[in-house]
C-alpha cells in the first residue's frame, strides 16, 4: 500500500513533464505519400491501438514472463488476430526457473517491493525471520556480532554483490537485504554472477532502505523473508501468417512484423511494450485483405524481458529455407511514448549499417515527409534474434535525439497509458505500415527472391479496395 502511494506521488510529478494534450489532433491521415501509402495511412486507426494498450496495460497490467497475466495478454492478441481473419498459432516454450519472494517487517507488516538476486538461495517453504542489522556497505569489518542468525542490511556500491554476500555469509547472517544507493522507483535485480548463495539475498529501493534505517534507530525491526523457486513455467509466442495473394508471383520472401507483449515486474508496460503490440495488431488488421506479393508473419513474442527468450525460440524454429527467404524483420518496441523529449524514432540495428528494414522505412519517411528517423547501432530487443540468424532486422524505439535516453519511467510502475501519445502511435503506425506495405507489395530493389515476373508495375494491387475489417 505504502509503495502505491509513493508511486502515485511520483506519477503526479512525472505527469507534469509529459506533452500536454497528447491524445488530441491526429496527424497526417491523408496528405503525403503515394497511392499505396494512402492505403495504409488512411486506414491505420490509432483509436484501436489505444484500446489494445488500455486492455493490456490497464485491464491486465504487468505481464511478467510465465505468469497468468502474460498468458491472458497472449490470448487477447490471439483473439484479435482471429477476428481480423487470421488463423493463429500459439508457440509455447518453457522458461528458466526464477525466484520470487516476499519481505515484510515488524515495523508495519507491509510488504516491501523486492527483487530477488539471481544466485540467491530459496527459503524452501519456510520463512527466514530475524532482526535487521545495519551492516554498512558489507565490508568484513562492517558486520556487528548481532548479525549472526539475523538479517544483514547492506548498502549497494563499492564492491560486487557477491563480495557483500560472501562477507555476510562469513559473518553468519541468515539473510541479506541490499538497498540501492541511487534513487529508483523499483529495486534493481542484483546478480551474484555464477555464484550461489547459501542464504536469501534480496534488493529494495534506496528510499525503503533509508526508511528502515530510520525505524531501526529507535526500535528493533524484524524481517520475514520468504523466497520460493518458481519452476516449470511456460511462455508463448502468438503468430499469424498472411500468405501472398493477388496476381501470382514467384516471390518467396518473408517479411516479419513483430513486437513483444510481456513486461517487467511492477510495470504495466504501456510503452514497453503494449505500444509496439498495439501497432503490430493494427497493421495486421489493415493489411489482412490487401493483395500482396510477399508473405507477412505477425509474431508477438513472450518472455522478451527475461532475455529475448520468445524471439530466440521463434527464430531457432525456422527452417533453413525460411531463413533464406526472410527479407526483413520490423520490430516495434516502445513506439508511443508521450515523453516530450523522445522526438526521434530510432531504427536500431545490431551492426549500425543500413539494411532492408532501414531502406524501406527511410524511403517511406521521404514519401510521407517524416524526418524523425535515426539509424543507430543497438541491440536489447527482439531484432537481435533475427540478426543472429542472418536476417535483416531493426527495432523501432522513440528516444531523445540528443542523448538517446528513454523516458524516465521506463521499466517502472509509472509506464502507464496516460503517458502514451496517440499522435505518435498514429504517426509511427503510418510510417512503419507504409514501409512494410511497400516491401510486401512488390519486387522491391532490396528484395531477395529470384525469377520475378517481368513486370515491375504492381498497379493491380491497387485495384482491389477491400472493406476495412471491424
Ligand atoms: N524495450 C526495452 C528497451 C530497449 C529496446 C532498450 C531496444 C534499447 C533498445 C526492452 O524490452 C528491454 O528492456 N530490453 C532489455 C534487454 C533484454 C535483453 C532483456 C534492456 O535493455 O535492459
Ligand atoms: Zn521492451
Short mmCIF file of C-alpha atoms and ligand atoms in Angstrom, two decimals:
data_model
loop_
_atom_site.label_atom_id
_atom_site.label_comp_id
_atom_site.label_asym_id
_atom_site.label_seq_id
_atom_site.Cartn_x
_atom_site.Cartn_y
_atom_site.Cartn_z
CA UNK A 1 0.00 0.00 0.00
CA UNK A 2 2.65 2.44 1.06
CA UNK A 3 4.51 1.73 -2.18
CA UNK A 4 1.49 2.64 -4.24
CA UNK A 5 1.10 5.97 -2.54
CA UNK A 6 4.74 6.78 -3.27
CA UNK A 7 4.26 5.80 -6.91
CA UNK A 8 1.16 7.92 -7.19
CA UNK A 9 3.05 10.95 -5.94
CA UNK A 10 5.81 10.34 -8.45
CA UNK A 11 3.19 9.87 -11.15
CA UNK A 12 1.77 13.29 -10.48
CA UNK A 13 5.25 14.76 -10.70
CA UNK A 14 6.13 12.99 -13.91
CA UNK A 15 2.78 13.78 -15.50
CA UNK A 16 3.83 17.40 -15.41
CA UNK A 17 6.67 16.76 -17.88
CA UNK A 18 4.55 14.91 -20.41
CA UNK A 19 3.42 16.72 -23.53
CA UNK A 20 0.12 18.38 -22.86
CA UNK A 21 -2.86 17.28 -24.90
CA UNK A 22 -1.11 14.25 -26.32
CA UNK A 23 -4.26 12.40 -27.25
CA UNK A 24 -5.69 15.07 -29.47
CA UNK A 25 -5.23 16.09 -33.12
CA UNK A 26 -4.29 13.11 -35.24
CA UNK A 27 -1.75 13.95 -37.93
CA UNK A 28 -1.12 13.03 -41.45
CA UNK A 29 -4.26 10.96 -42.04
CA UNK A 30 -4.40 11.96 -45.67
CA UNK A 31 -1.89 14.27 -47.27
CA UNK A 32 1.52 12.87 -48.08
CA UNK A 33 2.61 9.66 -49.73
CA UNK A 34 1.91 7.58 -52.83
CA UNK A 35 -1.39 5.91 -53.64
CA UNK A 36 -0.02 2.79 -51.95
CA UNK A 37 0.95 4.68 -48.83
CA UNK A 38 -2.54 6.11 -48.59
CA UNK A 39 -3.96 2.60 -48.36
CA UNK A 40 -2.10 2.44 -45.06
CA UNK A 41 -2.22 5.99 -43.77
CA UNK A 42 -5.94 6.37 -44.38
CA UNK A 43 -6.75 3.11 -42.67
CA UNK A 44 -4.40 3.00 -39.70
CA UNK A 45 -6.66 3.75 -36.75
CA UNK A 46 -4.83 4.69 -33.58
CA UNK A 47 -8.11 4.62 -31.61
CA UNK A 48 -7.92 0.86 -31.99
CA UNK A 49 -4.28 0.83 -30.93
CA UNK A 50 -5.16 2.81 -27.82
CA UNK A 51 -7.83 0.24 -26.98
CA UNK A 52 -5.21 -2.50 -27.17
CA UNK A 53 -2.86 -0.52 -24.94
CA UNK A 54 -5.67 0.07 -22.48
CA UNK A 55 -6.59 -3.60 -22.32
CA UNK A 56 -3.02 -4.81 -21.99
CA UNK A 57 -1.76 -2.22 -19.52
CA UNK A 58 -4.92 -1.44 -17.51
CA UNK A 59 -7.19 -4.50 -17.64
CA UNK A 60 -4.30 -6.94 -17.43
CA UNK A 61 -1.45 -4.84 -16.03
CA UNK A 62 2.08 -6.19 -15.57
CA UNK A 63 2.65 -9.19 -17.85
CA UNK A 64 5.69 -10.93 -16.47
CA UNK A 65 7.03 -13.90 -18.42
CA UNK A 66 5.48 -17.15 -17.27
CA UNK A 67 2.55 -15.61 -15.38
CA UNK A 68 -1.17 -15.89 -15.93
CA UNK A 69 -1.21 -12.22 -16.94
CA UNK A 70 1.26 -12.87 -19.73
CA UNK A 71 -0.92 -15.74 -20.92
CA UNK A 72 -4.03 -13.52 -20.75
CA UNK A 73 -2.26 -10.99 -22.97
CA UNK A 74 -1.34 -13.71 -25.47
CA UNK A 75 -4.96 -14.83 -25.53
CA UNK A 76 -6.18 -11.28 -26.14
CA UNK A 77 -3.78 -10.91 -29.07
CA UNK A 78 -4.79 -14.29 -30.48
CA UNK A 79 -8.48 -13.44 -30.35
CA UNK A 80 -7.94 -10.11 -32.08
CA UNK A 81 -5.93 -11.76 -34.87
CA UNK A 82 -8.63 -14.38 -35.34
CA UNK A 83 -11.24 -11.70 -35.50
CA UNK A 84 -9.24 -10.00 -38.25
CA UNK A 85 -9.46 -13.19 -40.27
CA UNK A 86 -6.18 -14.92 -39.49
CA UNK A 87 -5.50 -18.45 -38.46
CA UNK A 88 -3.27 -18.19 -35.44
CA UNK A 89 -0.64 -20.36 -33.89
CA UNK A 90 0.48 -20.22 -30.30
CA UNK A 91 4.02 -21.48 -29.83
CA UNK A 92 4.65 -22.47 -26.21
CA UNK A 93 8.05 -22.84 -24.63
CA UNK A 94 9.48 -23.41 -21.17
CA UNK A 95 11.35 -20.64 -19.41
CA UNK A 96 14.11 -20.79 -16.82
CA UNK A 97 13.22 -21.23 -13.16
CA UNK A 98 13.02 -17.97 -11.29
CA UNK A 99 12.99 -16.85 -7.69
CA UNK A 100 10.14 -14.86 -6.28
CA UNK A 101 9.70 -13.66 -2.75
CA UNK A 102 8.18 -11.52 -0.07
CA UNK A 103 9.70 -9.33 2.58
CA UNK A 104 7.69 -7.90 5.46
CA UNK A 105 8.96 -6.07 8.51
CA UNK A 106 7.70 -5.85 12.08
CA UNK A 107 7.53 -2.07 11.74
CA UNK A 108 4.18 -2.06 9.98
CA UNK A 109 3.69 -5.52 8.46
CA UNK A 110 3.71 -4.07 4.97
CA UNK A 111 5.17 -5.92 2.06
CA UNK A 112 8.16 -4.13 0.56
CA UNK A 113 8.86 -4.14 -3.17
CA UNK A 114 11.79 -6.51 -3.61
CA UNK A 115 13.76 -8.20 -6.34
CA UNK A 116 15.48 -11.47 -5.53
CA UNK A 117 19.15 -11.67 -6.52
CA UNK A 118 20.00 -14.14 -9.24
CA UNK A 119 22.01 -16.75 -7.32
CA UNK A 120 20.05 -16.24 -4.08
CA UNK A 121 19.03 -19.26 -2.00
CA UNK A 122 15.33 -20.02 -1.68
CA UNK A 123 13.86 -20.35 1.81
CA UNK A 124 12.39 -23.72 0.83
CA UNK A 125 8.88 -23.16 2.04
CA UNK A 126 9.93 -21.70 5.36
CA UNK A 127 10.25 -18.13 6.48
CA UNK A 128 13.64 -16.71 7.45
CA UNK A 129 12.95 -14.39 10.35
CA UNK A 130 15.42 -12.19 12.20
CA UNK A 131 16.35 -8.74 13.37
CA UNK A 132 17.57 -6.40 10.66
CA UNK A 133 21.15 -5.40 11.41
CA UNK A 134 22.81 -2.42 9.70
CA UNK A 135 25.96 -3.78 8.07
CA UNK A 136 27.27 -0.72 6.23
CA UNK A 137 28.43 -1.46 2.73
CA UNK A 138 29.25 -5.07 3.61
CA UNK A 139 32.99 -4.95 4.24
CA UNK A 140 34.16 -7.73 6.59
CA UNK A 141 34.60 -5.17 9.40
CA UNK A 142 31.10 -3.72 8.92
CA UNK A 143 29.20 -6.64 10.40
CA UNK A 144 28.24 -6.31 14.10
CA UNK A 145 28.20 -9.58 16.03
CA UNK A 146 24.44 -9.30 16.26
CA UNK A 147 24.21 -10.17 12.57
CA UNK A 148 24.75 -13.81 13.39
CA UNK A 149 21.47 -15.62 12.70
CA UNK A 150 19.85 -12.33 11.69
CA UNK A 151 19.33 -10.29 8.51
CA UNK A 152 22.13 -8.04 7.25
CA UNK A 153 21.07 -4.69 5.75
CA UNK A 154 23.76 -3.62 3.27
CA UNK A 155 24.06 -0.55 1.07
CA UNK A 156 24.75 -1.06 -2.63
CA UNK A 157 28.09 0.12 -4.01
CA UNK A 158 31.89 -0.11 -3.79
CA UNK A 159 32.14 -3.85 -4.32
CA UNK A 160 30.28 -6.62 -6.10
CA UNK A 161 27.04 -8.09 -4.81
CA UNK A 162 28.82 -11.41 -4.46
CA UNK A 163 31.60 -9.86 -2.29
CA UNK A 164 28.97 -8.43 0.01
CA UNK A 165 27.11 -11.73 0.09
CA UNK A 166 30.25 -13.75 0.88
CA UNK A 167 31.17 -11.39 3.69
CA UNK A 168 27.67 -11.58 5.17
CA UNK A 169 27.66 -15.38 4.98
CA UNK A 170 31.08 -15.43 6.72
CA UNK A 171 29.64 -13.22 9.47
CA UNK A 172 26.86 -15.78 9.99
CA UNK A 173 23.94 -13.78 8.56
CA UNK A 174 20.74 -15.71 7.85
CA UNK A 175 19.68 -13.40 5.02
CA UNK A 176 20.68 -10.23 3.20
CA UNK A 177 18.76 -7.12 2.20
CA UNK A 178 20.67 -4.82 -0.15
CA UNK A 179 19.31 -1.30 -0.53
CA UNK A 180 20.06 0.85 -3.54
CA UNK A 181 22.49 3.77 -3.38
CA UNK A 182 20.69 5.68 -6.14
CA UNK A 183 17.07 6.70 -6.44
CA UNK A 184 14.74 4.39 -8.29
CA UNK A 185 11.07 3.53 -8.25
CA UNK A 186 11.70 -0.20 -8.22
CA UNK A 187 14.56 -2.25 -6.77
CA UNK A 188 17.33 -3.45 -9.05
CA UNK A 189 17.94 -7.16 -9.51
CA UNK A 190 21.37 -7.92 -8.08
CA UNK A 191 23.36 -10.59 -9.84
CA UNK A 192 25.77 -12.86 -7.98
CA UNK A 193 27.39 -13.85 -11.27
CA UNK A 194 27.84 -17.61 -11.45
CA UNK A 195 27.92 -17.89 -7.67
CA UNK A 196 25.21 -19.33 -5.48
CA UNK A 197 24.49 -18.00 -2.01
CA UNK A 198 23.50 -20.34 0.82
CA UNK A 199 21.18 -17.66 2.23
CA UNK A 200 18.43 -15.49 0.67
CA UNK A 201 19.59 -12.23 -0.93
CA UNK A 202 17.08 -9.55 -1.93
CA UNK A 203 17.20 -5.91 -3.02
CA UNK A 204 14.99 -2.98 -2.02
CA UNK A 205 14.93 0.66 -3.13
CA UNK A 206 17.11 3.36 -1.59
CA UNK A 207 14.02 5.02 -0.16
CA UNK A 208 12.88 1.84 1.60
CA UNK A 209 16.43 1.19 2.86
CA UNK A 210 16.66 4.64 4.37
CA UNK A 211 13.25 4.30 5.97
CA UNK A 212 14.25 1.00 7.55
CA UNK A 213 17.37 2.59 8.97
CA UNK A 214 15.35 5.41 10.48
CA UNK A 215 12.99 2.95 12.11
CA UNK A 216 15.91 0.84 13.35
CA UNK A 217 17.36 3.90 15.11
CA UNK A 218 14.51 3.87 17.61
CA UNK A 219 13.50 0.22 17.84
CA UNK A 220 14.44 -3.25 16.70
CA UNK A 221 12.92 -4.06 13.33
CA UNK A 222 12.45 -7.69 12.43
CA UNK A 223 12.19 -9.02 8.90
CA UNK A 224 10.40 -12.03 7.49
CA UNK A 225 11.78 -13.30 4.22
CA UNK A 226 10.18 -15.92 2.06
CA UNK A 227 11.80 -16.86 -1.25
CA UNK A 228 10.38 -19.53 -3.50
CA UNK A 229 11.65 -21.04 -6.67
CA UNK A 230 9.08 -20.98 -9.44
CA UNK A 231 9.72 -23.76 -11.89
CA UNK A 232 8.16 -25.37 -14.97
CA UNK A 233 6.73 -22.10 -16.25
CA UNK A 234 5.70 -21.55 -19.81
CA UNK A 235 5.62 -18.53 -22.04
CA UNK A 236 4.31 -18.28 -25.60
CA UNK A 237 4.58 -16.55 -28.95
CA UNK A 238 1.45 -15.77 -30.94
CA UNK A 239 1.79 -15.99 -34.72
CA UNK A 240 -0.45 -15.02 -37.63
CA UNK A 241 0.65 -15.51 -41.21
CA UNK A 242 -0.63 -13.56 -44.19
CA UNK A 243 0.04 -15.55 -47.33
CA UNK A 244 0.85 -13.69 -50.54
CA UNK A 245 -2.24 -13.16 -52.64
CA UNK A 246 -3.30 -11.35 -55.76
CA UNK A 247 -1.62 -11.83 -59.13
CA UNK A 248 0.51 -14.99 -58.93
CA UNK A 249 4.17 -14.29 -58.27
CA UNK A 250 7.26 -16.37 -57.66
CA UNK A 251 8.10 -14.30 -54.67
CA UNK A 252 9.03 -16.42 -51.68
CA UNK A 253 10.24 -13.60 -49.49
CA UNK A 254 9.07 -13.46 -45.90
CA UNK A 255 8.63 -10.20 -44.01
CA UNK A 256 8.12 -10.12 -40.24
CA UNK A 257 6.19 -7.58 -38.21
CA UNK A 258 6.94 -8.22 -34.55
CA UNK A 259 6.56 -6.91 -31.00
CA UNK A 260 6.94 -8.33 -27.52
CA UNK A 261 3.91 -8.17 -25.24
CA UNK A 262 5.44 -9.14 -21.88
CA UNK A 263 6.56 -6.57 -19.31
CA UNK A 264 8.94 -6.33 -16.37
CA UNK A 265 7.60 -6.89 -12.83
CA UNK A 266 5.61 -3.99 -11.29
CA UNK A 267 5.31 -2.24 -14.67
CA UNK A 268 2.04 -2.05 -16.62
CA UNK A 269 4.22 -1.74 -19.72
CA UNK A 270 2.04 0.69 -21.67
CA UNK A 271 5.03 1.97 -23.59
CA UNK A 272 7.19 -1.16 -23.12
CA UNK A 273 5.61 -2.77 -24.96
CA UNK A 274 1.83 -2.57 -25.27
CA UNK A 275 2.63 0.27 -27.68
CA UNK A 276 4.52 -1.90 -30.16
CA UNK A 277 1.98 -4.68 -29.77
CA UNK A 278 -0.88 -2.29 -30.48
CA UNK A 279 0.72 -1.03 -33.70
CA UNK A 280 1.53 -4.55 -34.90
CA UNK A 281 -2.09 -5.59 -34.24
CA UNK A 282 -3.46 -2.61 -36.14
CA UNK A 283 -1.12 -3.33 -39.07
CA UNK A 284 -2.29 -6.95 -39.06
CA UNK A 285 -5.89 -5.73 -39.25
CA UNK A 286 -5.46 -3.28 -42.10
CA UNK A 287 -3.10 -5.41 -44.18
CA UNK A 288 -5.18 -8.59 -43.96
CA UNK A 289 -7.41 -8.05 -47.01
CA UNK A 290 -4.77 -6.43 -49.25
CA UNK A 291 -3.27 -8.32 -52.17
CA UNK A 292 0.46 -8.63 -51.52
CA UNK A 293 3.39 -10.31 -53.23
CA UNK A 294 5.21 -11.50 -50.14
CA UNK A 295 4.32 -13.45 -47.04
CA UNK A 296 3.93 -11.41 -43.87
CA UNK A 297 4.31 -13.01 -40.48
CA UNK A 298 2.98 -11.13 -37.49
CA UNK A 299 4.79 -12.50 -34.46
CA UNK A 300 4.05 -11.44 -30.89
CA UNK A 301 6.80 -12.51 -28.53
CA UNK A 302 6.57 -13.52 -24.90
CA UNK A 303 9.49 -13.51 -22.47
CA UNK A 304 11.49 -10.72 -24.13
CA UNK A 305 12.24 -9.01 -20.84
CA UNK A 306 13.98 -12.06 -19.41
CA UNK A 307 16.47 -12.22 -22.27
CA UNK A 308 14.73 -12.24 -25.68
CA UNK A 309 13.60 -15.79 -24.99
CA UNK A 310 10.47 -15.78 -27.16
CA UNK A 311 12.20 -14.45 -30.26
CA UNK A 312 15.13 -16.79 -29.82
CA UNK A 313 12.70 -19.66 -29.58
CA UNK A 314 10.84 -18.49 -32.67
CA UNK A 315 13.88 -17.89 -34.85
CA UNK A 316 15.53 -21.16 -33.82
CA UNK A 317 12.41 -22.95 -35.08
CA UNK A 318 12.68 -21.52 -38.60
CA UNK A 319 13.76 -23.90 -41.35
CA UNK A 320 16.92 -23.14 -43.33
CA UNK A 321 14.68 -22.38 -46.30
CA UNK A 322 12.60 -19.92 -44.27
CA UNK A 323 15.72 -18.16 -43.01
CA UNK A 324 17.00 -17.89 -46.55
CA UNK A 325 13.70 -16.41 -47.72
CA UNK A 326 13.50 -13.96 -44.83
CA UNK A 327 13.83 -10.47 -46.22
CA UNK A 328 13.24 -8.16 -43.28
CA UNK A 329 12.04 -8.12 -39.68
CA UNK A 330 10.34 -4.96 -38.39
CA UNK A 331 10.36 -4.99 -34.58
CA UNK A 332 8.40 -2.39 -32.64
CA UNK A 333 9.34 -1.85 -29.02
CA UNK A 334 8.30 1.46 -27.38
CA UNK A 335 6.83 3.39 -30.31
CA UNK A 336 4.33 5.61 -28.50
CA UNK A 337 5.78 7.37 -25.50
CA UNK A 338 4.42 10.81 -24.72
CA UNK A 339 7.69 11.92 -23.17
CA UNK A 340 8.28 15.30 -24.77
CA UNK A 341 11.99 14.73 -25.35
CA UNK A 342 11.53 11.46 -27.26
CA UNK A 343 11.04 13.06 -30.66
CA UNK A 344 13.24 10.74 -32.74
CA UNK A 345 12.23 7.31 -33.98
CA UNK A 346 15.42 5.31 -33.62
CA UNK A 347 15.91 2.46 -36.02
CA UNK A 348 18.18 0.20 -34.01
CA UNK A 349 20.24 -2.27 -35.97
CA UNK A 350 22.83 -4.55 -34.49
CA UNK A 351 25.75 -3.54 -36.71
CA UNK A 352 24.75 0.07 -37.29
CA UNK A 353 24.61 -0.49 -41.04
CA UNK A 354 21.63 0.27 -43.29
CA UNK A 355 19.70 -2.92 -44.09
CA UNK A 356 16.43 -3.88 -45.78
CA UNK A 357 14.31 -2.54 -42.91
CA UNK A 358 16.16 0.76 -42.87
CA UNK A 359 15.91 1.15 -46.64
CA UNK A 360 12.19 0.53 -46.57
CA UNK A 361 11.49 2.89 -43.70
CA UNK A 362 13.84 5.60 -44.91
CA UNK A 363 12.07 5.58 -48.28
CA UNK A 364 8.68 5.67 -46.53
CA UNK A 365 9.87 8.59 -44.40
CA UNK A 366 10.79 10.52 -47.51
CA UNK A 367 7.46 9.85 -49.17
CA UNK A 368 5.50 10.80 -46.07
CA UNK A 369 7.62 13.79 -45.16
CA UNK A 370 8.68 12.25 -41.85
CA UNK A 371 12.22 13.20 -40.87
CA UNK A 372 12.26 11.78 -37.33
CA UNK A 373 14.20 8.62 -38.24
CA UNK A 374 17.67 7.87 -36.91
CA UNK A 375 19.77 4.83 -37.80
CA UNK A 376 21.53 3.60 -34.68
CA UNK A 377 23.67 0.69 -33.53
CA UNK A 378 21.89 -1.05 -30.68
CA UNK A 379 20.60 -4.42 -29.53
CA UNK A 380 18.46 -5.19 -26.45
CA UNK A 381 15.27 -6.19 -28.20
CA UNK A 382 13.92 -9.00 -30.39
CA UNK A 383 15.61 -7.80 -33.58
CA UNK A 384 18.80 -9.32 -32.12
CA UNK A 385 17.47 -12.86 -32.54
CA UNK A 386 16.78 -12.26 -36.24
CA UNK A 387 20.14 -10.58 -36.77
CA UNK A 388 21.92 -13.54 -35.21
CA UNK A 389 20.21 -15.82 -37.72
CA UNK A 390 21.45 -13.60 -40.56
CA UNK A 391 18.10 -11.88 -41.18
CA UNK A 392 17.93 -8.10 -41.78
CA UNK A 393 16.17 -6.73 -38.74
CA UNK A 394 15.63 -3.45 -36.95
CA UNK A 395 13.97 -2.28 -33.78
CA UNK A 396 11.87 0.90 -33.70
CA UNK A 397 12.01 2.89 -30.48
CA UNK A 398 11.30 6.52 -29.54
CA UNK A 399 14.19 8.30 -27.86
CA UNK A 400 15.65 11.68 -27.19
CA UNK A 401 17.65 12.59 -30.33
CA UNK A 402 20.31 14.42 -28.31
CA UNK A 403 21.06 11.90 -25.59
CA UNK A 404 19.42 8.68 -26.87
CA UNK A 405 17.67 8.47 -23.47
CA UNK A 406 14.45 6.61 -22.91
CA UNK A 407 11.51 8.05 -20.98
CA UNK A 408 12.30 8.38 -17.25
CA UNK A 409 9.51 5.96 -16.28
CA UNK A 410 10.89 3.13 -18.45
CA UNK A 411 10.56 -0.22 -16.59
CA UNK A 412 8.73 1.37 -13.66
CA UNK A 413 5.16 1.28 -12.32
CA UNK A 414 4.68 4.66 -13.99
CA UNK A 415 4.77 3.23 -17.52
CA UNK A 416 1.03 3.84 -17.88
CA UNK A 417 -1.33 4.72 -20.73
CA UNK A 418 -1.80 8.34 -19.67
CA UNK A 419 1.78 8.90 -20.80
CA UNK A 420 1.26 7.41 -24.26
CA UNK A 421 0.92 9.80 -27.18
CA UNK A 422 -1.84 8.67 -29.51
CA UNK A 423 -0.45 11.09 -32.06
CA UNK A 424 2.90 9.32 -32.10
CA UNK A 425 1.19 5.93 -32.28
CA UNK A 426 -0.64 7.19 -35.36
CA UNK A 427 2.46 8.72 -36.99
CA UNK A 428 4.68 5.72 -36.33
CA UNK A 429 1.97 3.24 -37.30
CA UNK A 430 1.54 5.03 -40.62
CA UNK A 431 5.28 5.24 -41.24
CA UNK A 432 6.17 1.66 -40.35
CA UNK A 433 3.00 0.42 -42.03
CA UNK A 434 3.87 2.25 -45.25
CA UNK A 435 7.38 0.75 -45.16
CA UNK A 436 6.03 -2.76 -44.58
CA UNK A 437 3.41 -2.44 -47.29
CA UNK A 438 5.91 -1.06 -49.76
CA UNK A 439 8.14 -4.03 -49.03
CA UNK A 440 5.50 -6.74 -49.37
CA UNK A 441 3.50 -5.42 -52.28
CA UNK A 442 6.17 -5.56 -54.97
CA UNK A 443 9.61 -6.61 -56.13
CA UNK A 444 11.49 -4.01 -54.13
CA UNK A 445 15.12 -3.25 -55.03
CA UNK A 446 16.25 -4.86 -51.78
CA UNK A 447 14.20 -8.00 -52.44
CA UNK A 448 15.98 -11.36 -52.26
CA UNK A 449 13.81 -13.55 -54.49
CA UNK A 450 14.94 -14.51 -57.95
CA UNK A 451 12.83 -15.21 -61.06
CA UNK A 452 10.37 -12.45 -60.53
CA UNK A 453 7.70 -11.76 -63.13
CA UNK A 454 8.96 -9.31 -65.74
CA UNK A 455 6.61 -6.56 -64.90
CA UNK A 456 7.55 -4.38 -62.03
CA UNK A 457 4.33 -2.49 -62.14
CA UNK A 458 2.12 -3.68 -59.38
CA UNK A 459 -0.80 -1.44 -60.10
CA UNK A 460 -3.13 -4.43 -59.98
CA UNK A 461 -2.52 -4.40 -56.27
CA UNK A 462 -4.41 -1.15 -56.10
CA UNK A 463 -7.45 -2.40 -57.94
CA UNK A 464 -8.97 -4.20 -55.04
CA UNK A 465 -10.21 -1.92 -52.38
CA UNK A 466 -11.21 -4.18 -49.55
CA UNK A 467 -13.67 -3.23 -46.90
CA UNK A 468 -11.93 -2.39 -43.65
CA UNK A 469 -12.27 -5.04 -41.01
CA UNK A 470 -14.28 -4.25 -37.94
N1 LIG B 1 12.06 -2.09 -24.78
C1 LIG B 1 13.16 -2.37 -23.95
C2 LIG B 1 14.28 -1.46 -24.09
C3 LIG B 1 15.12 -1.34 -25.28
C4 LIG B 1 14.86 -1.75 -26.56
C5 LIG B 1 16.25 -0.70 -25.00
C6 LIG B 1 15.75 -1.50 -27.58
C7 LIG B 1 17.10 -0.44 -26.00
C8 LIG B 1 16.87 -0.84 -27.29
C9 LIG B 1 13.47 -3.83 -23.94
O1 LIG B 1 12.30 -4.52 -23.69
C10 LIG B 1 14.40 -4.10 -22.78
O2 LIG B 1 14.13 -3.72 -21.67
N2 LIG B 1 15.49 -4.79 -23.04
C11 LIG B 1 16.42 -5.15 -22.03
C12 LIG B 1 17.41 -6.17 -22.54
C13 LIG B 1 16.83 -7.55 -22.79
C14 LIG B 1 17.90 -8.43 -23.40
C15 LIG B 1 16.29 -8.17 -21.56
C16 LIG B 1 17.23 -3.95 -21.57
O3 LIG B 1 17.57 -3.08 -22.38
O4 LIG B 1 17.52 -3.90 -20.37
ZN1 LIG B 2 10.66 -3.80 -24.27
#
